[in-house]
């Protein structure tokens, strides 16, 4: 994976700026977003020709009153009980979408685990470690970044836990 040139970095998203600032190698993948597609994540996997097990969606949940980021494969779903357990909580529910957008600074379908307006506790599904690289939103619909799961874990200070289910 090559880092982007300065010209490509300018005009980047907060996610790509965070990656560049950290000196982490990454690749940007862009595609034409189709607003009528039923799933942002599946659309990304199809458009990039990448297995859905390697494309991860970023979800924001409320765990015992605290917003928490969950990063799971687009091929599955988030296990809310497992997410709560991963952060030492009792109960989790999906966060209000408007609150998630306000807190992260990103729009739904483009929420990235990187470069968020407010740093939130993050949990990355353990299946990510089975892949040399994974793709996550770069902060805009139609834009993904590919990076190593280890780098994503370090940058977001994520807990690695089995929070996804098929």
CSV table of N, CA and C in Angstrom, one decimal:
chain,number,residue,atom,x,y,z
A,1,UNK,N,0.9,-1.2,0.0
A,1,UNK,CA,0.0,0.0,0.0
A,1,UNK,C,0.9,1.2,0.0
A,2,UNK,N,0.5,2.2,-0.8
A,2,UNK,CA,1.3,3.4,-0.9
A,2,UNK,C,0.6,4.5,-0.2
A,3,UNK,N,1.4,5.4,0.4
A,3,UNK,CA,0.8,6.6,0.9
A,3,UNK,C,0.4,7.5,-0.2
A,4,UNK,N,-0.5,8.4,0.0
A,4,UNK,CA,-1.0,9.3,-1.0
A,4,UNK,C,0.0,10.5,-1.1
A,5,UNK,N,0.1,11.1,-2.3
A,5,UNK,CA,0.9,12.2,-2.5
A,5,UNK,C,0.3,13.4,-1.8
A,6,UNK,N,1.0,14.5,-1.6
A,6,UNK,CA,0.5,15.7,-0.9
A,6,UNK,C,-0.7,16.2,-1.6
A,7,UNK,N,-0.6,16.2,-2.9
A,7,UNK,CA,-1.8,16.8,-3.7
A,7,UNK,C,-3.0,16.0,-3.4
A,8,UNK,N,-2.9,14.6,-3.3
A,8,UNK,CA,-4.1,13.8,-3.1
A,8,UNK,C,-4.5,14.0,-1.6
A,9,UNK,N,-3.6,14.3,-0.7
A,9,UNK,CA,-4.0,14.5,0.7
A,9,UNK,C,-4.8,15.7,0.9
A,10,UNK,N,-4.4,16.8,0.2
A,10,UNK,CA,-5.1,18.1,0.4
A,10,UNK,C,-6.5,17.8,-0.1
A,11,UNK,N,-7.5,18.3,0.6
A,11,UNK,CA,-8.9,18.0,0.2
A,11,UNK,C,-9.3,16.7,0.7
A,12,UNK,N,-8.5,16.1,1.6
A,12,UNK,CA,-8.8,14.8,2.2
A,12,UNK,C,-9.9,14.9,3.2
A,13,UNK,N,-10.3,13.9,3.8
A,13,UNK,CA,-11.3,13.9,4.9
A,13,UNK,C,-10.5,13.9,6.2
A,14,UNK,N,-11.2,14.1,7.3
A,14,UNK,CA,-10.5,14.0,8.6
A,14,UNK,C,-9.9,12.6,8.8
A,15,UNK,N,-10.5,11.6,8.2
A,15,UNK,CA,-9.9,10.2,8.4
A,15,UNK,C,-8.6,10.1,7.6
A,16,UNK,N,-8.5,10.6,6.4
A,16,UNK,CA,-7.3,10.5,5.6
A,16,UNK,C,-6.2,11.4,6.2
A,17,UNK,N,-6.6,12.6,6.7
A,17,UNK,CA,-5.7,13.5,7.4
A,17,UNK,C,-5.1,12.8,8.6
A,18,UNK,N,-5.9,12.1,9.4
A,18,UNK,CA,-5.4,11.4,10.6
A,18,UNK,C,-4.4,10.3,10.2
A,19,UNK,N,-4.7,9.6,9.2
A,19,UNK,CA,-3.8,8.5,8.7
A,19,UNK,C,-2.5,9.1,8.3
A,20,UNK,N,-2.6,10.2,7.5
A,20,UNK,CA,-1.3,10.8,7.0
A,20,UNK,C,-0.5,11.4,8.1
A,21,UNK,N,-1.2,12.0,9.1
A,21,UNK,CA,-0.5,12.6,10.2
A,21,UNK,C,0.2,11.5,11.0
A,22,UNK,N,-0.4,10.4,11.1
A,22,UNK,CA,0.2,9.3,11.9
A,22,UNK,C,1.3,8.5,11.1
A,23,UNK,N,1.4,8.8,9.9
A,23,UNK,CA,2.4,8.1,9.0
A,23,UNK,C,2.1,6.7,8.7
A,24,UNK,N,0.8,6.4,8.7
A,24,UNK,CA,0.3,5.0,8.5
A,24,UNK,C,0.1,4.8,7.0
A,25,UNK,N,0.6,3.7,6.5
A,25,UNK,CA,0.3,3.4,5.1
A,25,UNK,C,-1.1,3.0,4.9
A,26,UNK,N,-1.7,3.6,3.8
A,26,UNK,CA,-3.1,3.3,3.5
A,26,UNK,C,-3.3,3.5,2.0
A,27,UNK,N,-4.4,3.0,1.5
A,27,UNK,CA,-4.8,3.1,0.1
A,27,UNK,C,-6.2,3.7,0.1
A,28,UNK,N,-6.5,4.7,-0.7
A,28,UNK,CA,-7.8,5.2,-0.8
A,28,UNK,C,-8.5,4.5,-2.0
A,29,UNK,N,-9.7,4.1,-1.8
A,29,UNK,CA,-10.6,3.6,-2.9
A,29,UNK,C,-11.8,4.4,-3.0
A,30,UNK,N,-12.1,5.0,-4.2
A,30,UNK,CA,-13.3,5.7,-4.4
A,30,UNK,C,-14.1,5.1,-5.5
A,31,UNK,N,-15.4,5.3,-5.3
A,31,UNK,CA,-16.4,4.7,-6.3
A,31,UNK,C,-17.6,5.7,-6.3
A,32,UNK,N,-18.4,5.5,-7.4
A,32,UNK,CA,-19.6,6.3,-7.5
A,32,UNK,C,-20.7,5.8,-6.6
A,33,UNK,N,-21.1,6.5,-5.6
A,33,UNK,CA,-22.1,6.1,-4.7
A,33,UNK,C,-23.5,6.1,-5.3
A,34,UNK,N,-24.2,5.1,-5.2
A,34,UNK,CA,-25.6,5.0,-5.7
A,34,UNK,C,-26.6,5.1,-4.6
A,35,UNK,N,-27.2,6.3,-4.4
A,35,UNK,CA,-28.1,6.5,-3.3
A,35,UNK,C,-29.3,5.5,-3.2
A,36,UNK,N,-29.6,4.8,-4.3
A,36,UNK,CA,-30.7,3.8,-4.2
A,36,UNK,C,-30.2,2.4,-3.7
A,37,UNK,N,-28.9,2.3,-3.6
A,37,UNK,CA,-28.4,0.9,-3.1
A,37,UNK,C,-28.9,0.7,-1.7
A,38,UNK,N,-29.4,-0.5,-1.3
A,38,UNK,CA,-29.9,-0.7,0.0
A,38,UNK,C,-28.9,-0.8,1.1
A,39,UNK,N,-27.6,-1.0,0.8
A,39,UNK,CA,-26.6,-1.2,1.8
A,39,UNK,C,-25.3,-0.4,1.4
A,40,UNK,N,-24.9,0.6,2.3
A,40,UNK,CA,-23.7,1.3,2.0
A,40,UNK,C,-22.5,0.4,1.9
A,41,UNK,N,-22.4,-0.5,2.9
A,41,UNK,CA,-21.2,-1.4,3.0
A,41,UNK,C,-21.1,-2.4,1.8
A,42,UNK,N,-22.3,-3.1,1.5
A,42,UNK,CA,-22.3,-4.0,0.4
A,42,UNK,C,-22.0,-3.3,-0.9
A,43,UNK,N,-22.5,-2.1,-1.0
A,43,UNK,CA,-22.2,-1.3,-2.3
A,43,UNK,C,-20.7,-1.1,-2.4
A,44,UNK,N,-20.1,-0.7,-1.3
A,44,UNK,CA,-18.6,-0.5,-1.3
A,44,UNK,C,-17.9,-1.8,-1.7
A,45,UNK,N,-18.2,-2.9,-1.1
A,45,UNK,CA,-17.6,-4.2,-1.4
A,45,UNK,C,-17.7,-4.5,-2.9
A,46,UNK,N,-18.9,-4.4,-3.4
A,46,UNK,CA,-19.2,-4.7,-4.8
A,46,UNK,C,-18.4,-3.7,-5.7
A,47,UNK,N,-18.5,-2.5,-5.4
A,47,UNK,CA,-17.8,-1.5,-6.3
A,47,UNK,C,-16.3,-1.6,-6.3
A,48,UNK,N,-15.7,-2.0,-5.2
A,48,UNK,CA,-14.2,-2.2,-5.1
A,48,UNK,C,-13.8,-3.6,-5.5
A,49,UNK,N,-14.7,-4.6,-5.6
A,49,UNK,CA,-14.4,-5.9,-5.9
A,49,UNK,C,-13.6,-6.6,-4.8
A,50,UNK,N,-14.0,-6.2,-3.5
A,50,UNK,CA,-13.4,-6.8,-2.3
A,50,UNK,C,-14.4,-7.6,-1.6
A,51,UNK,N,-13.9,-8.7,-1.0
A,51,UNK,CA,-14.8,-9.6,-0.3
A,51,UNK,C,-15.5,-8.8,0.9
A,52,UNK,N,-16.8,-9.0,1.1
A,52,UNK,CA,-17.5,-8.3,2.1
A,52,UNK,C,-17.0,-8.6,3.5
A,53,UNK,N,-16.2,-9.7,3.7
A,53,UNK,CA,-15.6,-10.0,5.0
A,53,UNK,C,-14.4,-9.1,5.3
A,54,UNK,N,-13.9,-8.4,4.2
A,54,UNK,CA,-12.8,-7.5,4.4
A,54,UNK,C,-13.2,-6.0,4.5
A,55,UNK,N,-14.5,-5.8,4.2
A,55,UNK,CA,-15.0,-4.4,4.2
A,55,UNK,C,-15.8,-4.3,5.5
A,56,UNK,N,-15.4,-3.3,6.3
A,56,UNK,CA,-16.0,-3.1,7.6
A,56,UNK,C,-16.9,-1.8,7.7
A,57,UNK,N,-18.0,-1.9,8.4
A,57,UNK,CA,-18.9,-0.8,8.5
A,57,UNK,C,-18.7,-0.2,9.9
A,58,UNK,N,-18.9,1.1,10.1
A,58,UNK,CA,-18.7,1.8,11.3
A,58,UNK,C,-20.1,2.1,11.9
A,59,UNK,N,-20.4,1.6,13.0
A,59,UNK,CA,-21.7,1.8,13.6
A,59,UNK,C,-21.5,2.5,15.0
A,60,UNK,N,-22.5,3.4,15.3
A,60,UNK,CA,-22.4,4.0,16.6
A,60,UNK,C,-23.5,3.5,17.5
A,61,UNK,N,-23.2,3.1,18.7
A,61,UNK,CA,-24.2,2.5,19.6
A,61,UNK,C,-24.1,3.3,20.9
A,62,UNK,N,-25.2,3.2,21.7
A,62,UNK,CA,-25.2,3.7,23.0
A,62,UNK,C,-25.1,2.6,24.0
A,63,UNK,N,-23.9,2.6,24.7
A,63,UNK,CA,-23.7,1.5,25.7
A,63,UNK,C,-23.8,2.2,27.1
A,64,UNK,N,-24.9,1.8,27.8
A,64,UNK,CA,-25.1,2.4,29.2
A,64,UNK,C,-25.0,3.9,29.2
A,65,UNK,N,-25.5,4.6,28.2
A,65,UNK,CA,-25.5,6.0,28.1
A,65,UNK,C,-24.3,6.6,27.5
A,66,UNK,N,-23.3,5.8,27.1
A,66,UNK,CA,-22.1,6.4,26.4
A,66,UNK,C,-22.0,5.9,25.0
A,67,UNK,N,-21.8,6.9,24.1
A,67,UNK,CA,-21.6,6.5,22.7
A,67,UNK,C,-20.4,5.7,22.5
A,68,UNK,N,-20.5,4.6,21.7
A,68,UNK,CA,-19.4,3.7,21.5
A,68,UNK,C,-19.4,3.3,20.0
A,69,UNK,N,-18.2,3.2,19.4
A,69,UNK,CA,-18.1,2.9,18.0
A,69,UNK,C,-17.9,1.4,17.9
A,70,UNK,N,-18.6,0.8,17.0
A,70,UNK,CA,-18.4,-0.7,16.6
A,70,UNK,C,-18.0,-0.8,15.2
A,71,UNK,N,-17.0,-1.5,14.9
A,71,UNK,CA,-16.5,-1.7,13.5
A,71,UNK,C,-16.6,-3.2,13.2
A,72,UNK,N,-17.6,-3.5,12.3
A,72,UNK,CA,-17.9,-4.9,12.0
A,72,UNK,C,-17.9,-5.2,10.5
A,73,UNK,N,-17.7,-6.4,10.1
A,73,UNK,CA,-17.8,-6.7,8.6
A,73,UNK,C,-19.2,-6.4,8.0
A,74,UNK,N,-19.2,-5.9,6.8
A,74,UNK,CA,-20.5,-5.5,6.2
A,74,UNK,C,-21.3,-6.8,5.9
A,75,UNK,N,-20.6,-8.0,5.9
A,75,UNK,CA,-21.2,-9.2,5.6
A,75,UNK,C,-22.1,-9.7,6.7
A,76,UNK,N,-22.0,-9.1,7.9
A,76,UNK,CA,-22.7,-9.6,9.1
A,76,UNK,C,-23.4,-8.4,9.8
A,77,UNK,N,-23.7,-8.7,11.1
A,77,UNK,CA,-24.4,-7.7,11.9
A,77,UNK,C,-23.7,-7.5,13.2
A,78,UNK,N,-24.0,-6.4,13.8
A,78,UNK,CA,-23.4,-6.1,15.2
A,78,UNK,C,-24.2,-6.9,16.2
A,79,UNK,N,-23.5,-7.6,17.1
A,79,UNK,CA,-24.1,-8.2,18.3
A,79,UNK,C,-24.0,-7.2,19.4
A,80,UNK,N,-25.1,-6.6,19.7
A,80,UNK,CA,-25.2,-5.5,20.7
A,80,UNK,C,-24.8,-6.0,22.1
A,81,UNK,N,-25.2,-7.2,22.5
A,81,UNK,CA,-24.8,-7.8,23.8
A,81,UNK,C,-23.3,-7.9,23.9
A,82,UNK,N,-22.7,-8.4,22.8
A,82,UNK,CA,-21.2,-8.6,22.8
A,82,UNK,C,-20.5,-7.3,22.8
A,83,UNK,N,-21.0,-6.3,22.1
A,83,UNK,CA,-20.4,-5.0,22.2
A,83,UNK,C,-20.4,-4.4,23.6
A,84,UNK,N,-21.6,-4.5,24.3
A,84,UNK,CA,-21.7,-4.0,25.7
A,84,UNK,C,-20.6,-4.8,26.5
A,85,UNK,N,-20.6,-6.1,26.4
A,85,UNK,CA,-19.6,-6.9,27.2
A,85,UNK,C,-18.2,-6.5,26.9
A,86,UNK,N,-17.9,-6.1,25.6
A,86,UNK,CA,-16.5,-5.8,25.3
A,86,UNK,C,-16.0,-4.5,25.9
A,87,UNK,N,-16.9,-3.6,26.3
A,87,UNK,CA,-16.5,-2.4,26.9
A,87,UNK,C,-16.9,-2.3,28.4
A,88,UNK,N,-17.3,-3.5,28.9
A,88,UNK,CA,-17.7,-3.6,30.3
A,88,UNK,C,-19.0,-3.0,30.7
A,89,UNK,N,-19.9,-2.9,29.7
A,89,UNK,CA,-21.3,-2.4,29.9
A,89,UNK,C,-22.3,-3.5,30.0
A,90,UNK,N,-23.5,-3.1,30.3
A,90,UNK,CA,-24.6,-4.0,30.5
A,90,UNK,C,-25.6,-4.1,29.3
A,91,UNK,N,-25.8,-2.9,28.7
A,91,UNK,CA,-26.9,-2.8,27.7
A,91,UNK,C,-26.4,-1.9,26.6
A,92,UNK,N,-26.7,-2.3,25.4
A,92,UNK,CA,-26.3,-1.5,24.2
A,92,UNK,C,-27.5,-1.4,23.2
A,93,UNK,N,-27.6,-0.3,22.6
A,93,UNK,CA,-28.7,-0.1,21.6
A,93,UNK,C,-28.0,0.8,20.5
A,94,UNK,N,-28.6,0.8,19.3
A,94,UNK,CA,-28.1,1.6,18.3
A,94,UNK,C,-28.3,3.1,18.7
A,95,UNK,N,-27.3,4.0,18.4
A,95,UNK,CA,-27.5,5.4,18.8
A,95,UNK,C,-28.4,6.1,17.8
A,96,UNK,N,-29.0,7.2,18.2
A,96,UNK,CA,-29.8,8.0,17.3
A,96,UNK,C,-28.9,8.4,16.2
A,97,UNK,N,-29.3,8.2,14.9
A,97,UNK,CA,-28.5,8.6,13.8
A,97,UNK,C,-28.0,10.1,13.8
A,98,UNK,N,-28.9,11.0,14.1
A,98,UNK,CA,-28.6,12.4,14.2
A,98,UNK,C,-27.5,12.7,15.2
A,99,UNK,N,-27.6,12.0,16.4
A,99,UNK,CA,-26.6,12.2,17.4
A,99,UNK,C,-25.3,11.6,17.0
A,100,UNK,N,-25.3,10.4,16.3
A,100,UNK,CA,-24.1,9.8,15.8
A,100,UNK,C,-23.4,10.8,14.8
A,101,UNK,N,-24.2,11.4,13.9
A,101,UNK,CA,-23.6,12.3,12.9
A,101,UNK,C,-23.0,13.5,13.6
A,102,UNK,N,-23.7,14.1,14.5
A,102,UNK,CA,-23.2,15.3,15.2
A,102,UNK,C,-22.0,15.0,16.0
A,103,UNK,N,-21.9,13.9,16.7
A,103,UNK,CA,-20.8,13.5,17.5
A,103,UNK,C,-19.5,13.2,16.7
A,104,UNK,N,-19.7,12.4,15.6
A,104,UNK,CA,-18.6,12.0,14.8
A,104,UNK,C,-18.1,13.0,13.8
A,105,UNK,N,-19.1,13.9,13.4
A,105,UNK,CA,-18.7,14.8,12.3
A,105,UNK,C,-18.9,14.2,10.9
A,106,UNK,N,-19.4,13.1,10.8
A,106,UNK,CA,-19.6,12.4,9.5
A,106,UNK,C,-21.1,12.1,9.3
A,107,UNK,N,-21.5,11.9,8.0
A,107,UNK,CA,-22.9,11.6,7.7
A,107,UNK,C,-23.0,10.0,7.7
A,108,UNK,N,-24.2,9.6,8.0
A,108,UNK,CA,-24.6,8.2,8.0
A,108,UNK,C,-24.2,7.6,6.6
A,109,UNK,N,-23.6,6.4,6.7
A,109,UNK,CA,-23.1,5.8,5.4
A,109,UNK,C,-21.7,6.2,5.1
A,110,UNK,N,-21.2,7.2,5.8
A,110,UNK,CA,-19.8,7.7,5.6
A,110,UNK,C,-19.1,7.9,6.9
A,111,UNK,N,-19.6,7.3,8.0
A,111,UNK,CA,-18.9,7.5,9.3
A,111,UNK,C,-17.7,6.6,9.3
A,112,UNK,N,-16.6,7.2,9.6
A,112,UNK,CA,-15.3,6.5,9.7
A,112,UNK,C,-14.9,6.4,11.1
A,113,UNK,N,-14.2,5.3,11.5
A,113,UNK,CA,-13.7,5.1,12.8
A,113,UNK,C,-12.5,6.1,13.1
A,114,UNK,N,-12.0,6.7,12.1
A,114,UNK,CA,-10.8,7.6,12.1
A,114,UNK,C,-11.2,9.0,12.0
A,115,UNK,N,-10.5,9.9,12.7
A,115,UNK,CA,-10.7,11.3,12.5
A,115,UNK,C,-12.0,11.9,13.0
A,116,UNK,N,-12.7,11.2,13.9
A,116,UNK,CA,-14.0,11.7,14.4
A,116,UNK,C,-13.8,13.0,15.2
A,117,UNK,N,-14.9,13.8,15.1
A,117,UNK,CA,-14.9,15.1,15.9
A,117,UNK,C,-14.7,14.9,17.4
A,118,UNK,N,-15.3,13.8,17.9
A,118,UNK,CA,-15.1,13.5,19.3
A,118,UNK,C,-14.6,12.1,19.4
A,119,UNK,N,-13.5,11.8,20.1
A,119,UNK,CA,-13.0,10.5,20.2
A,119,UNK,C,-13.9,9.6,21.1
A,120,UNK,N,-14.4,8.5,20.5
A,120,UNK,CA,-15.3,7.6,21.2
A,120,UNK,C,-14.6,6.3,21.4
A,121,UNK,N,-15.0,5.6,22.5
A,121,UNK,CA,-14.5,4.2,22.7
A,121,UNK,C,-14.8,3.4,21.4
A,122,UNK,N,-13.9,2.6,21.0
A,122,UNK,CA,-14.0,1.8,19.7
A,122,UNK,C,-13.8,0.4,20.0
A,123,UNK,N,-14.6,-0.5,19.3
A,123,UNK,CA,-14.4,-1.9,19.4
A,123,UNK,C,-14.4,-2.4,17.9
A,124,UNK,N,-13.3,-3.1,17.6
A,124,UNK,CA,-13.1,-3.7,16.2
A,124,UNK,C,-13.4,-5.2,16.3
A,125,UNK,N,-14.2,-5.7,15.4
A,125,UNK,CA,-14.5,-7.1,15.5
A,125,UNK,C,-13.3,-7.9,15.3
A,126,UNK,N,-13.1,-9.0,16.1
A,126,UNK,CA,-11.9,-9.8,16.1
A,126,UNK,C,-11.6,-10.4,14.7
A,127,UNK,N,-12.6,-10.6,13.9
A,127,UNK,CA,-12.4,-11.2,12.6
A,127,UNK,C,-11.5,-10.4,11.7
A,128,UNK,N,-11.3,-9.1,12.0
A,128,UNK,CA,-10.4,-8.2,11.2
A,128,UNK,C,-9.0,-8.7,11.2
A,129,UNK,N,-8.6,-9.4,12.4
A,129,UNK,CA,-7.2,-9.8,12.5
A,129,UNK,C,-6.9,-11.0,11.5
A,130,UNK,N,-7.9,-11.6,10.9
A,130,UNK,CA,-7.6,-12.7,10.0
A,130,UNK,C,-7.2,-12.1,8.6
A,131,UNK,N,-7.2,-10.8,8.4
A,131,UNK,CA,-6.9,-10.2,7.1
A,131,UNK,C,-5.7,-9.3,7.2
A,132,UNK,N,-4.8,-9.3,6.2
A,132,UNK,CA,-3.7,-8.4,6.2
A,132,UNK,C,-4.1,-7.0,6.1
A,133,UNK,N,-5.2,-6.7,5.4
A,133,UNK,CA,-5.8,-5.3,5.3
A,133,UNK,C,-7.3,-5.4,5.3
A,134,UNK,N,-7.9,-4.4,5.8
A,134,UNK,CA,-9.4,-4.3,5.7
A,134,UNK,C,-9.7,-2.9,5.2
A,135,UNK,N,-10.9,-2.7,4.8
A,135,UNK,CA,-11.4,-1.4,4.3
A,135,UNK,C,-12.5,-0.9,5.2
A,136,UNK,N,-12.3,0.4,5.5
A,136,UNK,CA,-13.3,1.1,6.3
A,136,UNK,C,-13.6,2.5,5.6
A,137,UNK,N,-14.7,3.1,6.0
A,137,UNK,CA,-15.1,4.4,5.4
A,137,UNK,C,-14.0,5.4,5.6
A,138,UNK,N,-13.8,6.2,4.6
A,138,UNK,CA,-12.8,7.3,4.7
A,138,UNK,C,-13.4,8.6,5.1
A,139,UNK,N,-14.7,8.5,5.5
A,139,UNK,CA,-15.4,9.7,5.9
A,139,UNK,C,-16.4,10.3,5.0
A,140,UNK,N,-16.6,9.6,3.9
A,140,UNK,CA,-17.6,10.1,2.9
A,140,UNK,C,-18.2,8.9,2.1
A,141,UNK,N,-19.4,9.0,1.8
A,141,UNK,CA,-20.0,7.9,1.0
A,141,UNK,C,-19.3,7.8,-0.3
A,142,UNK,N,-18.9,6.6,-0.7
A,142,UNK,CA,-18.2,6.4,-2.0
A,142,UNK,C,-16.6,6.5,-1.8
A,143,UNK,N,-16.2,6.6,-0.6
A,143,UNK,CA,-14.7,6.7,-0.3
A,143,UNK,C,-14.3,5.8,0.9
A,144,UNK,N,-13.4,4.8,0.6
A,144,UNK,CA,-13.0,3.9,1.6
A,144,UNK,C,-11.4,4.0,1.7
A,145,UNK,N,-10.9,3.6,2.9
A,145,UNK,CA,-9.5,3.5,3.1
A,145,UNK,C,-9.2,2.0,3.4
A,146,UNK,N,-8.1,1.5,2.8
A,146,UNK,CA,-7.6,0.2,3.1
A,146,UNK,C,-6.4,0.3,4.0
A,147,UNK,N,-6.4,-0.4,5.1
A,147,UNK,CA,-5.2,-0.3,6.0
A,147,UNK,C,-5.1,-1.6,6.8
A,148,UNK,N,-4.1,-1.8,7.5
A,148,UNK,CA,-3.9,-3.0,8.3
A,148,UNK,C,-4.8,-2.9,9.5
A,149,UNK,N,-5.4,-4.0,10.0
A,149,UNK,CA,-6.2,-4.0,11.2
A,149,UNK,C,-5.4,-3.5,12.4
A,150,UNK,N,-4.1,-3.9,12.4
A,150,UNK,CA,-3.3,-3.5,13.6
A,150,UNK,C,-3.2,-1.9,13.6
A,151,UNK,N,-3.0,-1.3,12.5
A,151,UNK,CA,-2.9,0.2,12.4
A,151,UNK,C,-4.2,0.8,12.8
A,152,UNK,N,-5.3,0.2,12.4
A,152,UNK,CA,-6.6,0.8,12.8
A,152,UNK,C,-6.8,0.6,14.3
A,153,UNK,N,-6.4,-0.5,14.8
A,153,UNK,CA,-6.6,-0.7,16.3
A,153,UNK,C,-5.8,0.3,17.1
A,154,UNK,N,-4.5,0.5,16.6
A,154,UNK,CA,-3.6,1.5,17.3
A,154,UNK,C,-4.2,2.9,17.2
A,155,UNK,N,-4.6,3.3,16.0
A,155,UNK,CA,-5.0,4.7,15.9
A,155,UNK,C,-6.3,5.0,16.6
A,156,UNK,N,-7.2,4.1,16.7
A,156,UNK,CA,-8.5,4.3,17.4
A,156,UNK,C,-8.4,3.8,18.8
A,157,UNK,N,-7.3,3.2,19.2
A,157,UNK,CA,-7.2,2.7,20.6
A,157,UNK,C,-8.3,1.7,20.8
A,158,UNK,N,-8.6,0.9,19.8
A,158,UNK,CA,-9.8,0.0,19.8
A,158,UNK,C,-9.5,-1.3,20.6
A,159,UNK,N,-10.6,-1.8,21.2
A,159,UNK,CA,-10.6,-3.1,21.8
A,159,UNK,C,-10.9,-4.1,20.7
A,160,UNK,N,-10.2,-5.2,20.6
A,160,UNK,CA,-10.5,-6.2,19.6
A,160,UNK,C,-11.4,-7.3,20.3
A,161,UNK,N,-12.6,-7.5,19.8
A,161,UNK,CA,-13.5,-8.5,20.4
A,161,UNK,C,-14.4,-9.0,19.4
A,162,UNK,N,-15.0,-10.2,19.6
A,162,UNK,CA,-15.9,-10.8,18.7
A,162,UNK,C,-17.3,-10.2,18.8
A,163,UNK,N,-17.6,-9.1,18.1
A,163,UNK,CA,-18.8,-8.3,18.2
A,163,UNK,C,-19.7,-8.5,17.0
A,164,UNK,N,-19.2,-9.2,16.0
A,164,UNK,CA,-20.0,-9.4,14.8
A,164,UNK,C,-20.7,-10.7,14.8
A,165,UNK,N,-21.8,-10.9,14.1
A,165,UNK,CA,-22.4,-12.2,13.9
A,165,UNK,C,-22.9,-12.3,12.4
A,166,UNK,N,-23.0,-13.5,12.0
A,166,UNK,CA,-23.4,-13.7,10.5
A,166,UNK,C,-24.8,-13.5,10.3
